[in-house]
């Protein structure tokens, strides 16, 4: 899988080597001690001594993130660019070549050895994956079909989705890869065409990934009944499968489709532009990125709706329709000074920009972790105007780092001021992102079902029983904020993603704690 053992990983970091990981999955967080990122982002790993939570850095942001959401690069141990530069300088100097030691295999130039590593990893993970799929289809589905007293076809379709179709396709795909794989000289393999030939076939993963949350729900219901627990365990033992729960096995296709672009990006990096495979790998990378992007985005959005519903239920004095009735994504959030006509009174407010709308709240004077609903703006009918520092004619005041939101009908005008010019620029980008998101959803036909909206709000209500205060204060919270290395997060990530060897986790109460509901970090 390209991930080193914990000891060698920690050793690398303590030796002062820069260790990079690539995000397999979006990590959206409302906790200011955690590092948020999107799939494909590159993270510098600073501390990997804990098995589940690592400390990392992206640009100027630092924080904890779940180790299971990333993978270390295959050619992790070698800072490639430095060594290649060293090689060029050295030309054919034997002494300099010798100093590259571990990098140079018997007679293989550095970049070709790297390409060999990536090709070998693609082939081995593909073979492992086929075994996973075979075990699910023959070890579980086959046995379940024999027990008509325990399962009907509809249940099996919900639990396993179209995994049999995926298994049939992946066998065909692996055959194609094996034909193009050069066993003697792996770096000469030309596998880009295999991905291009099957790029439309990979779209069957969309159905599987969209069904996956339903599979988890159905499975968790059955696992409350002992006879199903024993039955599934018997299936696993009979098939001689590794000790992972069924929901762990069912996650592999979701992982796999997200991993292809990362592998192809790495392959392209170590493929010379003159290589016969270069153009095909480049095209394959773009094709697989598009497939993974759509699937990943949809999955992320569906998983985030629970967090959004819980966020709404934590806000005091909420008015009007639920956020989820029109929105499903928090684009950006932060504090701004707001002036609105006609009163033009200056107010400090927390703003939360979602697709289609922006909500603003007031912080409690004594309990800064408590927010009061104050209003919202309909972004479908607003234009965003970037203001120069100086006199603003509508409000007749001097402004700095300001922008204006004006309704298309002209009857609503809001002036928003940031503390710093870079914060204002970040907000302008966020408003542009929101419009792009709305357009993209329109083009791809993304929307939440009424059932999904209702279920999310129901879950959020359960997490705030009547009569209990919504905000939960945490001792030492402010103290921890001042620490260079705060204590590890007390809860595990909400989804069990990419941690196949881990046992099933209990549902997290992490997001129920309004004391930690600070804005998403981007």
Short mmCIF file of C-alpha atoms in Angstrom, two decimals:
data_model
loop_
_atom_site.label_atom_id
_atom_site.label_comp_id
_atom_site.label_asym_id
_atom_site.label_seq_id
_atom_site.Cartn_x
_atom_site.Cartn_y
_atom_site.Cartn_z
CA UNK A 1 0.00 0.00 0.00
CA UNK A 2 3.06 2.28 0.07
CA UNK A 3 2.76 3.07 3.80
CA UNK A 4 5.83 2.50 5.92
CA UNK A 5 5.77 0.89 9.35
CA UNK A 6 5.23 3.32 12.22
CA UNK A 7 8.78 3.00 13.55
CA UNK A 8 10.49 3.81 10.23
CA UNK A 9 8.03 6.63 9.63
CA UNK A 10 8.74 8.21 13.02
CA UNK A 11 12.47 7.59 12.47
CA UNK A 12 12.32 9.50 9.18
CA UNK A 13 10.67 12.45 10.87
CA UNK A 14 13.02 12.47 13.87
CA UNK A 15 16.00 12.32 11.46
CA UNK A 16 14.80 15.63 10.09
CA UNK A 17 13.55 14.24 6.78
CA UNK A 18 10.50 15.97 5.33
CA UNK A 19 7.76 13.35 5.10
CA UNK A 20 4.79 14.00 2.84
CA UNK A 21 1.40 12.31 2.71
CA UNK A 22 -1.37 12.65 0.15
CA UNK A 23 -4.98 12.95 1.26
CA UNK A 24 -7.15 10.05 0.13
CA UNK A 25 -10.30 11.62 1.49
CA UNK A 26 -11.67 15.02 2.46
CA UNK A 27 -11.24 15.77 6.15
CA UNK A 28 -13.81 18.43 6.97
CA UNK A 29 -13.58 19.61 10.55
CA UNK A 30 -15.18 22.20 12.79
CA UNK A 31 -12.44 21.77 15.39
CA UNK A 32 -9.75 24.44 15.39
CA UNK A 33 -7.16 21.94 16.67
CA UNK A 34 -7.57 19.80 13.54
CA UNK A 35 -6.21 20.20 10.04
CA UNK A 36 -8.85 20.28 7.32
CA UNK A 37 -7.99 19.19 3.77
CA UNK A 38 -9.42 17.91 0.50
CA UNK A 39 -8.64 14.64 -1.29
CA UNK A 40 -5.39 15.02 -3.24
CA UNK A 41 -3.91 17.69 -0.94
CA UNK A 42 -0.27 17.18 0.06
CA UNK A 43 0.38 17.30 3.81
CA UNK A 44 3.73 17.60 5.53
CA UNK A 45 3.69 15.08 8.40
CA UNK A 46 5.35 16.61 11.47
CA UNK A 47 4.51 14.03 14.14
CA UNK A 48 3.41 10.46 13.45
CA UNK A 49 4.13 8.89 16.83
CA UNK A 50 0.43 8.28 17.51
CA UNK A 51 -1.10 5.46 15.46
CA UNK A 52 -4.45 7.12 14.73
CA UNK A 53 -3.86 10.90 14.82
CA UNK A 54 -0.92 12.64 13.18
CA UNK A 55 0.14 16.28 13.40
CA UNK A 56 0.63 17.90 10.01
CA UNK A 57 1.07 21.13 8.12
CA UNK A 58 -0.42 22.58 4.91
CA UNK A 59 0.90 26.04 4.00
CA UNK A 60 0.54 28.04 7.23
CA UNK A 61 -2.08 25.77 8.86
CA UNK A 62 -1.16 23.08 11.37
CA UNK A 63 -3.27 20.56 13.26
CA UNK A 64 -4.21 16.97 14.04
CA UNK A 65 -5.66 14.77 11.31
CA UNK A 66 -6.67 11.09 11.13
CA UNK A 67 -3.79 9.00 9.79
CA UNK A 68 -6.30 6.76 8.03
CA UNK A 69 -7.34 9.60 5.70
CA UNK A 70 -3.93 9.80 4.00
CA UNK A 71 -1.25 7.64 2.46
CA UNK A 72 2.47 8.26 2.47
CA UNK A 73 4.01 8.44 -1.00
CA UNK A 74 5.48 5.25 -2.42
CA UNK A 75 8.92 6.84 -2.90
CA UNK A 76 8.70 8.50 0.49
CA UNK A 77 12.24 8.04 1.70
CA UNK A 78 13.80 10.01 -1.13
CA UNK A 79 13.28 13.76 -1.62
CA UNK A 80 13.15 13.17 -5.38
CA UNK A 81 13.72 16.67 -6.69
CA UNK A 82 16.91 17.14 -4.66
CA UNK A 83 18.38 13.84 -5.82
CA UNK A 84 17.51 14.46 -9.47
CA UNK A 85 19.11 17.89 -9.29
CA UNK A 86 22.14 16.25 -7.67
CA UNK A 87 22.24 13.71 -10.50
CA UNK A 88 22.17 16.39 -13.18
CA UNK A 89 24.98 18.33 -11.51
CA UNK A 90 27.05 15.20 -11.06
CA UNK A 91 26.58 14.14 -14.70
CA UNK A 92 28.41 10.81 -14.87
CA UNK A 93 30.76 11.41 -11.92
CA UNK A 94 31.15 8.04 -10.22
CA UNK A 95 31.81 9.52 -6.76
CA UNK A 96 28.62 11.52 -6.81
CA UNK A 97 26.68 8.55 -8.10
CA UNK A 98 27.97 6.43 -5.25
CA UNK A 99 26.77 9.02 -2.75
CA UNK A 100 23.22 8.38 -3.96
CA UNK A 101 23.60 4.87 -2.51
CA UNK A 102 20.16 3.41 -1.86
CA UNK A 103 18.53 5.18 -4.78
CA UNK A 104 20.39 3.49 -7.56
CA UNK A 105 19.50 -0.13 -8.17
CA UNK A 106 21.85 -2.35 -10.16
CA UNK A 107 22.42 -0.16 -13.22
CA UNK A 108 18.96 1.49 -13.11
CA UNK A 109 18.88 5.29 -13.23
CA UNK A 110 17.05 6.90 -10.32
CA UNK A 111 13.85 7.89 -12.14
CA UNK A 112 13.45 4.46 -13.75
CA UNK A 113 13.80 2.78 -10.36
CA UNK A 114 11.09 5.09 -9.06
CA UNK A 115 8.81 4.19 -11.97
CA UNK A 116 9.45 0.50 -11.26
CA UNK A 117 8.36 1.05 -7.63
CA UNK A 118 5.09 2.70 -8.68
CA UNK A 119 4.28 0.11 -11.38
CA UNK A 120 4.94 -2.71 -8.92
CA UNK A 121 2.70 -1.06 -6.34
CA UNK A 122 -0.14 -0.64 -8.86
CA UNK A 123 0.09 -4.29 -9.86
CA UNK A 124 0.28 -5.67 -6.33
CA UNK A 125 -2.59 -3.52 -4.98
CA UNK A 126 -4.70 -4.53 -8.00
CA UNK A 127 -4.13 -8.23 -7.28
CA UNK A 128 -4.90 -7.75 -3.58
CA UNK A 129 -8.08 -5.89 -4.50
CA UNK A 130 -9.29 -8.72 -6.74
CA UNK A 131 -8.82 -11.10 -3.81
CA UNK A 132 -10.90 -8.78 -1.58
CA UNK A 133 -13.70 -8.70 -4.16
CA UNK A 134 -13.59 -12.47 -4.67
CA UNK A 135 -13.80 -13.03 -0.90
CA UNK A 136 -16.86 -10.76 -0.64
CA UNK A 137 -18.67 -12.34 -3.61
CA UNK A 138 -17.84 -15.96 -2.79
CA UNK A 139 -17.38 -15.76 0.97
CA UNK A 140 -20.41 -13.62 1.83
CA UNK A 141 -22.90 -13.11 -1.04
CA UNK A 142 -22.90 -16.78 -2.09
CA UNK A 143 -23.56 -17.89 1.51
CA UNK A 144 -26.23 -15.22 2.09
CA UNK A 145 -28.17 -16.33 -1.00
CA UNK A 146 -28.39 -19.85 0.45
CA UNK A 147 -30.10 -18.46 3.57
CA UNK A 148 -33.44 -17.23 2.23
CA UNK A 149 -34.75 -17.43 5.81
CA UNK A 150 -32.32 -14.64 6.79
CA UNK A 151 -31.96 -12.45 3.67
CA UNK A 152 -34.16 -11.37 0.79
CA UNK A 153 -32.76 -10.06 -2.53
CA UNK A 154 -33.60 -6.45 -1.69
CA UNK A 155 -31.55 -6.63 1.53
CA UNK A 156 -28.60 -8.16 -0.31
CA UNK A 157 -28.79 -5.46 -2.98
CA UNK A 158 -28.71 -2.78 -0.28
CA UNK A 159 -25.79 -4.34 1.61
CA UNK A 160 -23.60 -5.35 -1.33
CA UNK A 161 -24.75 -2.87 -3.99
CA UNK A 162 -23.34 -3.70 -7.44
CA UNK A 163 -20.12 -5.24 -6.08
CA UNK A 164 -20.52 -8.36 -8.24
CA UNK A 165 -20.58 -6.15 -11.33
CA UNK A 166 -17.44 -4.38 -10.04
CA UNK A 167 -15.75 -7.77 -9.47
CA UNK A 168 -16.48 -8.87 -13.06
CA UNK A 169 -15.14 -5.59 -14.44
CA UNK A 170 -12.01 -5.55 -12.27
CA UNK A 171 -11.03 -9.09 -13.37
CA UNK A 172 -11.23 -7.93 -16.98
CA UNK A 173 -9.24 -4.79 -16.11
CA UNK A 174 -6.51 -6.77 -14.29
CA UNK A 175 -6.15 -9.09 -17.30
CA UNK A 176 -5.48 -6.03 -19.46
CA UNK A 177 -2.91 -4.73 -16.96
CA UNK A 178 -1.12 -8.09 -16.78
CA UNK A 179 -0.77 -8.13 -20.58
CA UNK A 180 0.88 -4.69 -20.52
CA UNK A 181 3.07 -5.43 -17.48
CA UNK A 182 6.72 -6.03 -18.34
CA UNK A 183 7.88 -8.48 -15.64
CA UNK A 184 11.60 -8.26 -16.50
CA UNK A 185 11.68 -4.47 -16.83
CA UNK A 186 8.60 -3.03 -15.01
CA UNK A 187 9.60 0.58 -15.80
CA UNK A 188 9.04 -0.15 -19.50
CA UNK A 189 5.41 -1.24 -18.87
CA UNK A 190 2.80 0.78 -20.78
CA UNK A 191 -0.37 0.64 -18.67
CA UNK A 192 -1.91 4.08 -19.33
CA UNK A 193 -3.96 2.71 -22.23
CA UNK A 194 -5.69 0.18 -19.90
CA UNK A 195 -7.24 3.02 -17.88
CA UNK A 196 -8.26 4.94 -21.01
CA UNK A 197 -9.83 1.88 -22.60
CA UNK A 198 -12.03 1.34 -19.51
CA UNK A 199 -12.62 4.92 -18.36
CA UNK A 200 -16.41 4.74 -18.89
CA UNK A 201 -16.56 1.32 -17.17
CA UNK A 202 -15.24 2.86 -13.96
CA UNK A 203 -18.44 4.88 -13.69
CA UNK A 204 -20.16 1.80 -12.20
CA UNK A 205 -18.44 2.85 -8.97
CA UNK A 206 -20.74 5.85 -8.70
CA UNK A 207 -23.72 3.58 -7.97
CA UNK A 208 -21.71 1.62 -5.40
CA UNK A 209 -20.40 4.69 -3.55
CA UNK A 210 -23.79 6.39 -3.46
CA UNK A 211 -25.35 3.24 -2.02
CA UNK A 212 -22.55 2.69 0.52
CA UNK A 213 -24.12 4.79 3.35
CA UNK A 214 -27.38 2.77 2.97
CA UNK A 215 -25.34 -0.45 3.14
CA UNK A 216 -23.81 0.70 6.44
CA UNK A 217 -27.24 1.48 7.90
CA UNK A 218 -28.73 -1.88 6.81
CA UNK A 219 -25.69 -3.76 8.10
CA UNK A 220 -25.67 -2.02 11.49
CA UNK A 221 -29.36 -2.97 11.96
CA UNK A 222 -28.61 -6.64 11.26
CA UNK A 223 -25.54 -6.64 13.51
CA UNK A 224 -27.76 -5.87 16.49
CA UNK A 225 -29.11 -9.41 16.13
CA UNK A 226 -26.75 -12.15 17.35
CA UNK A 227 -27.55 -14.70 14.67
CA UNK A 228 -26.37 -12.26 11.95
CA UNK A 229 -23.17 -11.48 13.86
CA UNK A 230 -22.38 -15.21 14.12
CA UNK A 231 -23.39 -15.86 10.51
CA UNK A 232 -21.11 -13.15 9.06
CA UNK A 233 -18.23 -14.29 11.29
CA UNK A 234 -18.73 -17.88 10.09
CA UNK A 235 -18.62 -16.66 6.46
CA UNK A 236 -15.33 -14.88 7.12
CA UNK A 237 -13.72 -17.90 8.79
CA UNK A 238 -14.97 -20.32 6.13
CA UNK A 239 -13.42 -18.14 3.39
CA UNK A 240 -10.19 -17.80 5.47
CA UNK A 241 -10.43 -14.01 5.28
CA UNK A 242 -8.35 -11.63 7.40
CA UNK A 243 -9.86 -10.36 10.64
CA UNK A 244 -11.81 -7.37 9.35
CA UNK A 245 -15.55 -6.83 9.81
CA UNK A 246 -17.78 -6.99 6.74
CA UNK A 247 -18.28 -3.21 6.71
CA UNK A 248 -14.48 -2.90 6.43
CA UNK A 249 -14.43 -5.16 3.36
CA UNK A 250 -17.34 -3.24 1.81
CA UNK A 251 -15.30 -0.05 2.06
CA UNK A 252 -12.56 -1.30 -0.30
CA UNK A 253 -14.27 -0.26 -3.59
CA UNK A 254 -14.78 3.27 -2.21
CA UNK A 255 -11.09 3.43 -1.30
CA UNK A 256 -9.98 1.98 -4.59
CA UNK A 257 -11.65 4.48 -6.89
CA UNK A 258 -10.13 7.33 -4.84
CA UNK A 259 -6.69 5.78 -4.94
CA UNK A 260 -6.34 5.47 -8.75
CA UNK A 261 -5.69 9.19 -9.39
CA UNK A 262 -3.04 9.25 -6.65
CA UNK A 263 -1.25 6.24 -8.15
CA UNK A 264 -1.45 7.64 -11.68
CA UNK A 265 -0.17 11.05 -10.54
CA UNK A 266 2.81 9.32 -8.98
CA UNK A 267 3.34 7.23 -12.12
CA UNK A 268 3.28 10.35 -14.31
CA UNK A 269 5.79 12.06 -12.01
CA UNK A 270 8.33 9.31 -12.65
CA UNK A 271 7.58 8.83 -16.38
CA UNK A 272 9.85 10.69 -18.78
CA UNK A 273 7.94 12.80 -21.33
CA UNK A 274 9.76 10.77 -24.02
CA UNK A 275 8.43 7.48 -22.61
CA UNK A 276 5.87 5.79 -24.91
CA UNK A 277 3.43 5.61 -21.97
CA UNK A 278 3.62 9.30 -21.02
CA UNK A 279 0.68 10.72 -23.01
CA UNK A 280 -1.61 7.82 -22.07
CA UNK A 281 -0.75 8.09 -18.36
CA UNK A 282 -1.40 11.83 -18.50
CA UNK A 283 -4.81 11.30 -20.16
CA UNK A 284 -5.61 8.41 -17.78
CA UNK A 285 -4.84 10.60 -14.77
CA UNK A 286 -7.32 13.26 -15.95
CA UNK A 287 -9.98 10.66 -16.72
CA UNK A 288 -9.68 8.95 -13.32
CA UNK A 289 -9.56 12.30 -11.51
CA UNK A 290 -12.90 13.18 -13.04
CA UNK A 291 -14.47 9.86 -12.04
CA UNK A 292 -13.11 10.08 -8.50
CA UNK A 293 -13.96 13.77 -8.12
CA UNK A 294 -17.65 13.30 -8.80
CA UNK A 295 -17.93 10.24 -6.56
CA UNK A 296 -15.81 11.73 -3.78
CA UNK A 297 -17.70 15.01 -3.81
CA UNK A 298 -21.08 13.34 -3.61
CA UNK A 299 -19.95 11.09 -0.77
CA UNK A 300 -18.46 14.00 1.16
CA UNK A 301 -21.60 16.05 0.78
CA UNK A 302 -23.82 13.23 2.01
CA UNK A 303 -21.57 12.67 5.03
CA UNK A 304 -21.46 16.38 5.88
CA UNK A 305 -25.20 16.86 6.12
CA UNK A 306 -25.27 15.31 9.61
CA UNK A 307 -22.62 17.79 10.77
CA UNK A 308 -24.56 20.69 9.26
CA UNK A 309 -27.80 19.56 10.93
CA UNK A 310 -25.99 19.25 14.27
CA UNK A 311 -24.43 22.68 13.79
CA UNK A 312 -27.90 24.17 13.20
CA UNK A 313 -29.35 22.45 16.28
CA UNK A 314 -26.60 24.02 18.41
CA UNK A 315 -27.54 27.58 17.36
CA UNK A 316 -29.82 29.42 19.81
CA UNK A 317 -33.00 31.22 18.63
CA UNK A 318 -32.99 29.64 15.16
CA UNK A 319 -35.64 31.11 12.83
CA UNK A 320 -37.02 30.09 9.43
CA UNK A 321 -36.40 26.99 7.35
CA UNK A 322 -33.69 24.42 8.02
CA UNK A 323 -30.32 24.96 6.37
CA UNK A 324 -30.67 21.58 4.63
CA UNK A 325 -33.86 22.62 2.88
CA UNK A 326 -31.66 24.52 0.38
CA UNK A 327 -28.01 23.83 1.24
CA UNK A 328 -25.70 20.87 1.73
CA UNK A 329 -22.20 22.32 1.97
CA UNK A 330 -20.41 24.79 4.22
CA UNK A 331 -18.09 26.71 1.89
CA UNK A 332 -16.41 29.06 4.37
CA UNK A 333 -16.91 30.76 7.72
CA UNK A 334 -15.37 33.49 9.83
CA UNK A 335 -15.89 36.73 11.75
CA UNK A 336 -16.71 39.99 9.97
CA UNK A 337 -17.99 43.42 10.94
CA UNK A 338 -21.43 43.97 9.39
CA UNK A 339 -23.29 47.15 8.54
CA UNK A 340 -26.77 46.93 7.03
CA UNK A 341 -29.16 49.61 5.87
CA UNK A 342 -31.22 51.41 7.03
CA UNK A 343 -29.73 51.64 10.58
CA UNK A 344 -26.06 51.24 9.46
CA UNK A 345 -25.03 50.13 12.96
CA UNK A 346 -21.67 48.32 13.20
CA UNK A 347 -21.99 44.72 14.48
CA UNK A 348 -19.47 41.88 14.99
CA UNK A 349 -20.98 38.69 13.56
CA UNK A 350 -19.93 35.12 12.77
CA UNK A 351 -20.74 34.33 9.11
CA UNK A 352 -21.34 30.85 7.70
CA UNK A 353 -21.41 30.69 3.89
CA UNK A 354 -23.30 27.67 2.52
CA UNK A 355 -24.32 26.93 -1.05
CA UNK A 356 -27.31 29.20 -1.84
CA UNK A 357 -27.30 31.10 1.49
CA UNK A 358 -25.22 32.76 4.19
CA UNK A 359 -26.19 32.66 7.88
CA UNK A 360 -24.86 35.14 10.44
CA UNK A 361 -24.85 34.75 14.22
CA UNK A 362 -23.92 36.71 17.32
CA UNK A 363 -21.50 35.29 19.90
CA UNK A 364 -22.63 35.12 23.52
CA UNK A 365 -20.73 37.76 25.54
CA UNK A 366 -19.83 35.39 28.38
CA UNK A 367 -19.89 32.02 26.67
CA UNK A 368 -17.97 32.50 23.44
CA UNK A 369 -18.83 28.98 22.34
CA UNK A 370 -22.53 29.83 22.12
CA UNK A 371 -24.05 31.42 19.00
CA UNK A 372 -27.38 33.18 18.49
CA UNK A 373 -29.08 33.23 15.09
CA UNK A 374 -29.41 36.76 13.70
CA UNK A 375 -30.32 36.31 10.05
CA UNK A 376 -29.42 35.02 6.61
CA UNK A 377 -28.82 36.22 3.07
CA UNK A 378 -30.04 34.55 -0.11
CA UNK A 379 -26.90 34.19 -2.22
CA UNK A 380 -28.92 33.28 -5.34
CA UNK A 381 -30.16 36.88 -5.39
CA UNK A 382 -27.06 38.74 -4.19
CA UNK A 383 -24.18 40.33 -6.04
CA UNK A 384 -20.79 40.64 -4.34
CA UNK A 385 -18.95 43.93 -4.85
CA UNK A 386 -15.26 44.38 -4.01
CA UNK A 387 -14.78 47.84 -2.44
CA UNK A 388 -11.64 49.97 -2.52
CA UNK A 389 -10.45 51.40 0.80
CA UNK A 390 -11.88 54.88 1.34
CA UNK A 391 -15.29 56.55 1.26
CA UNK A 392 -18.29 54.27 0.61
CA UNK A 393 -21.16 56.21 -0.99
CA UNK A 394 -24.17 54.04 0.04
CA UNK A 395 -23.28 54.21 3.75
CA UNK A 396 -21.35 57.49 3.56
CA UNK A 397 -18.51 56.17 5.74
CA UNK A 398 -14.79 55.44 5.29
CA UNK A 399 -14.09 51.71 4.95
CA UNK A 400 -11.07 49.42 4.91
CA UNK A 401 -10.88 45.73 3.77
CA UNK A 402 -14.58 45.92 2.86
CA UNK A 403 -16.94 44.26 0.42
CA UNK A 404 -20.61 44.81 -0.25
CA UNK A 405 -23.48 42.40 -0.77
CA UNK A 406 -26.40 43.92 -2.65
CA UNK A 407 -29.61 42.14 -3.59
CA UNK A 408 -30.38 42.09 -7.32
CA UNK A 409 -33.64 43.94 -6.61
CA UNK A 410 -31.59 46.62 -4.79
CA UNK A 411 -33.72 46.61 -1.61
CA UNK A 412 -31.07 44.94 0.56
CA UNK A 413 -27.48 46.16 1.05
CA UNK A 414 -24.90 44.79 3.50
CA UNK A 415 -21.40 46.12 4.11
CA UNK A 416 -18.90 43.55 5.42
CA UNK A 417 -15.45 44.48 6.75
CA UNK A 418 -12.58 42.09 7.44
CA UNK A 419 -9.71 42.76 9.86
CA UNK A 420 -6.97 42.11 7.28
CA UNK A 421 -6.76 42.44 3.47
CA UNK A 422 -5.91 38.72 3.09
CA UNK A 423 -9.10 37.79 5.00
CA UNK A 424 -11.12 39.91 2.62
CA UNK A 425 -9.47 38.17 -0.38
CA UNK A 426 -10.27 34.78 1.16
CA UNK A 427 -13.93 35.79 1.47
CA UNK A 428 -14.04 37.01 -2.15
CA UNK A 429 -12.67 33.62 -3.24
CA UNK A 430 -15.25 31.87 -1.06
CA UNK A 431 -18.13 33.80 -2.68
CA UNK A 432 -16.80 32.82 -6.13
CA UNK A 433 -16.49 29.19 -4.94
CA UNK A 434 -20.10 29.23 -3.76
CA UNK A 435 -21.38 30.31 -7.18
CA UNK A 436 -19.23 27.66 -8.89
CA UNK A 437 -20.54 25.01 -6.52
CA UNK A 438 -24.17 25.92 -7.27
CA UNK A 439 -23.47 25.82 -11.02
CA UNK A 440 -21.65 22.48 -10.71
CA UNK A 441 -24.55 20.95 -8.72
CA UNK A 442 -26.94 22.12 -11.40
CA UNK A 443 -24.83 20.51 -14.14
CA UNK A 444 -24.29 17.19 -12.34
CA UNK A 445 -27.84 17.01 -10.98
CA UNK A 446 -26.76 16.82 -7.34
CA UNK A 447 -29.47 17.26 -4.71
CA UNK A 448 -30.45 15.82 -1.35
CA UNK A 449 -33.54 13.66 -1.03
CA UNK A 450 -36.25 14.63 1.47
CA UNK A 451 -35.52 11.40 3.38
CA UNK A 452 -31.84 12.34 3.76
CA UNK A 453 -32.73 15.84 5.01
CA UNK A 454 -35.30 14.55 7.53
CA UNK A 455 -32.97 11.83 8.82
CA UNK A 456 -30.12 14.30 9.38
CA UNK A 457 -32.36 16.70 11.34
CA UNK A 458 -33.76 13.78 13.35
CA UNK A 459 -30.24 12.61 14.25
CA UNK A 460 -29.34 16.15 15.31
CA UNK A 461 -32.40 16.43 17.56
CA UNK A 462 -31.47 13.15 19.27
CA UNK A 463 -28.03 14.53 20.06
CA UNK A 464 -29.58 17.49 21.94
CA UNK A 465 -32.19 16.05 24.36
CA UNK A 466 -34.75 18.52 25.67
CA UNK A 467 -33.86 20.28 28.90
CA UNK A 468 -30.09 19.89 28.55
CA UNK A 469 -27.92 22.89 27.69
CA UNK A 470 -26.78 22.82 24.07
CA UNK A 471 -23.28 24.06 24.73
CA UNK A 472 -20.97 21.86 26.73
CA UNK A 473 -18.06 23.67 28.31
CA UNK A 474 -14.76 21.82 28.37
CA UNK A 475 -12.16 22.38 31.09
CA UNK A 476 -8.80 23.69 29.89
CA UNK A 477 -10.16 24.39 26.39
CA UNK A 478 -8.69 27.90 26.27
CA UNK A 479 -5.50 26.64 27.88
CA UNK A 480 -5.12 23.99 25.17
CA UNK A 481 -5.58 26.60 22.45
CA UNK A 482 -2.42 28.30 23.65
CA UNK A 483 -0.30 25.16 23.55
CA UNK A 484 2.13 24.53 20.68
CA UNK A 485 1.24 20.83 20.74
CA UNK A 486 -2.26 20.43 22.19
CA UNK A 487 -3.47 17.09 23.48
CA UNK A 488 -4.76 14.58 20.97
CA UNK A 489 -8.40 14.82 19.89
CA UNK A 490 -10.55 12.86 22.32
CA UNK A 491 -12.72 11.33 19.61
CA UNK A 492 -11.95 9.38 16.48
CA UNK A 493 -12.85 10.64 12.99
CA UNK A 494 -16.54 10.41 12.20
CA UNK A 495 -16.18 8.01 9.28
CA UNK A 496 -14.20 4.81 9.38
CA UNK A 497 -12.40 5.50 6.13
CA UNK A 498 -9.20 3.82 4.97
CA UNK A 499 -8.49 2.08 8.28
CA UNK A 500 -9.33 -1.44 7.21
CA UNK A 501 -7.28 -3.20 9.85
CA UNK A 502 -9.00 -1.33 12.64
CA UNK A 503 -12.02 -2.82 14.47
CA UNK A 504 -15.40 -1.16 14.04
CA UNK A 505 -15.49 2.16 15.82
CA UNK A 506 -18.33 3.42 17.95
CA UNK A 507 -20.28 6.38 16.56
CA UNK A 508 -18.50 9.56 17.53
CA UNK A 509 -20.08 12.19 19.78
CA UNK A 510 -17.39 14.58 18.58
CA UNK A 511 -19.66 16.87 16.60
CA UNK A 512 -22.30 17.05 19.33
CA UNK A 513 -20.04 19.22 21.44
CA UNK A 514 -20.70 22.84 20.61
CA UNK A 515 -17.64 23.76 22.62
CA UNK A 516 -15.64 22.44 19.67
CA UNK A 517 -17.85 23.77 16.90
CA UNK A 518 -15.49 26.43 15.66
CA UNK A 519 -15.62 27.12 11.90
CA UNK A 520 -14.39 24.68 9.30
CA UNK A 521 -10.72 25.17 8.56
CA UNK A 522 -9.94 25.37 4.86
#
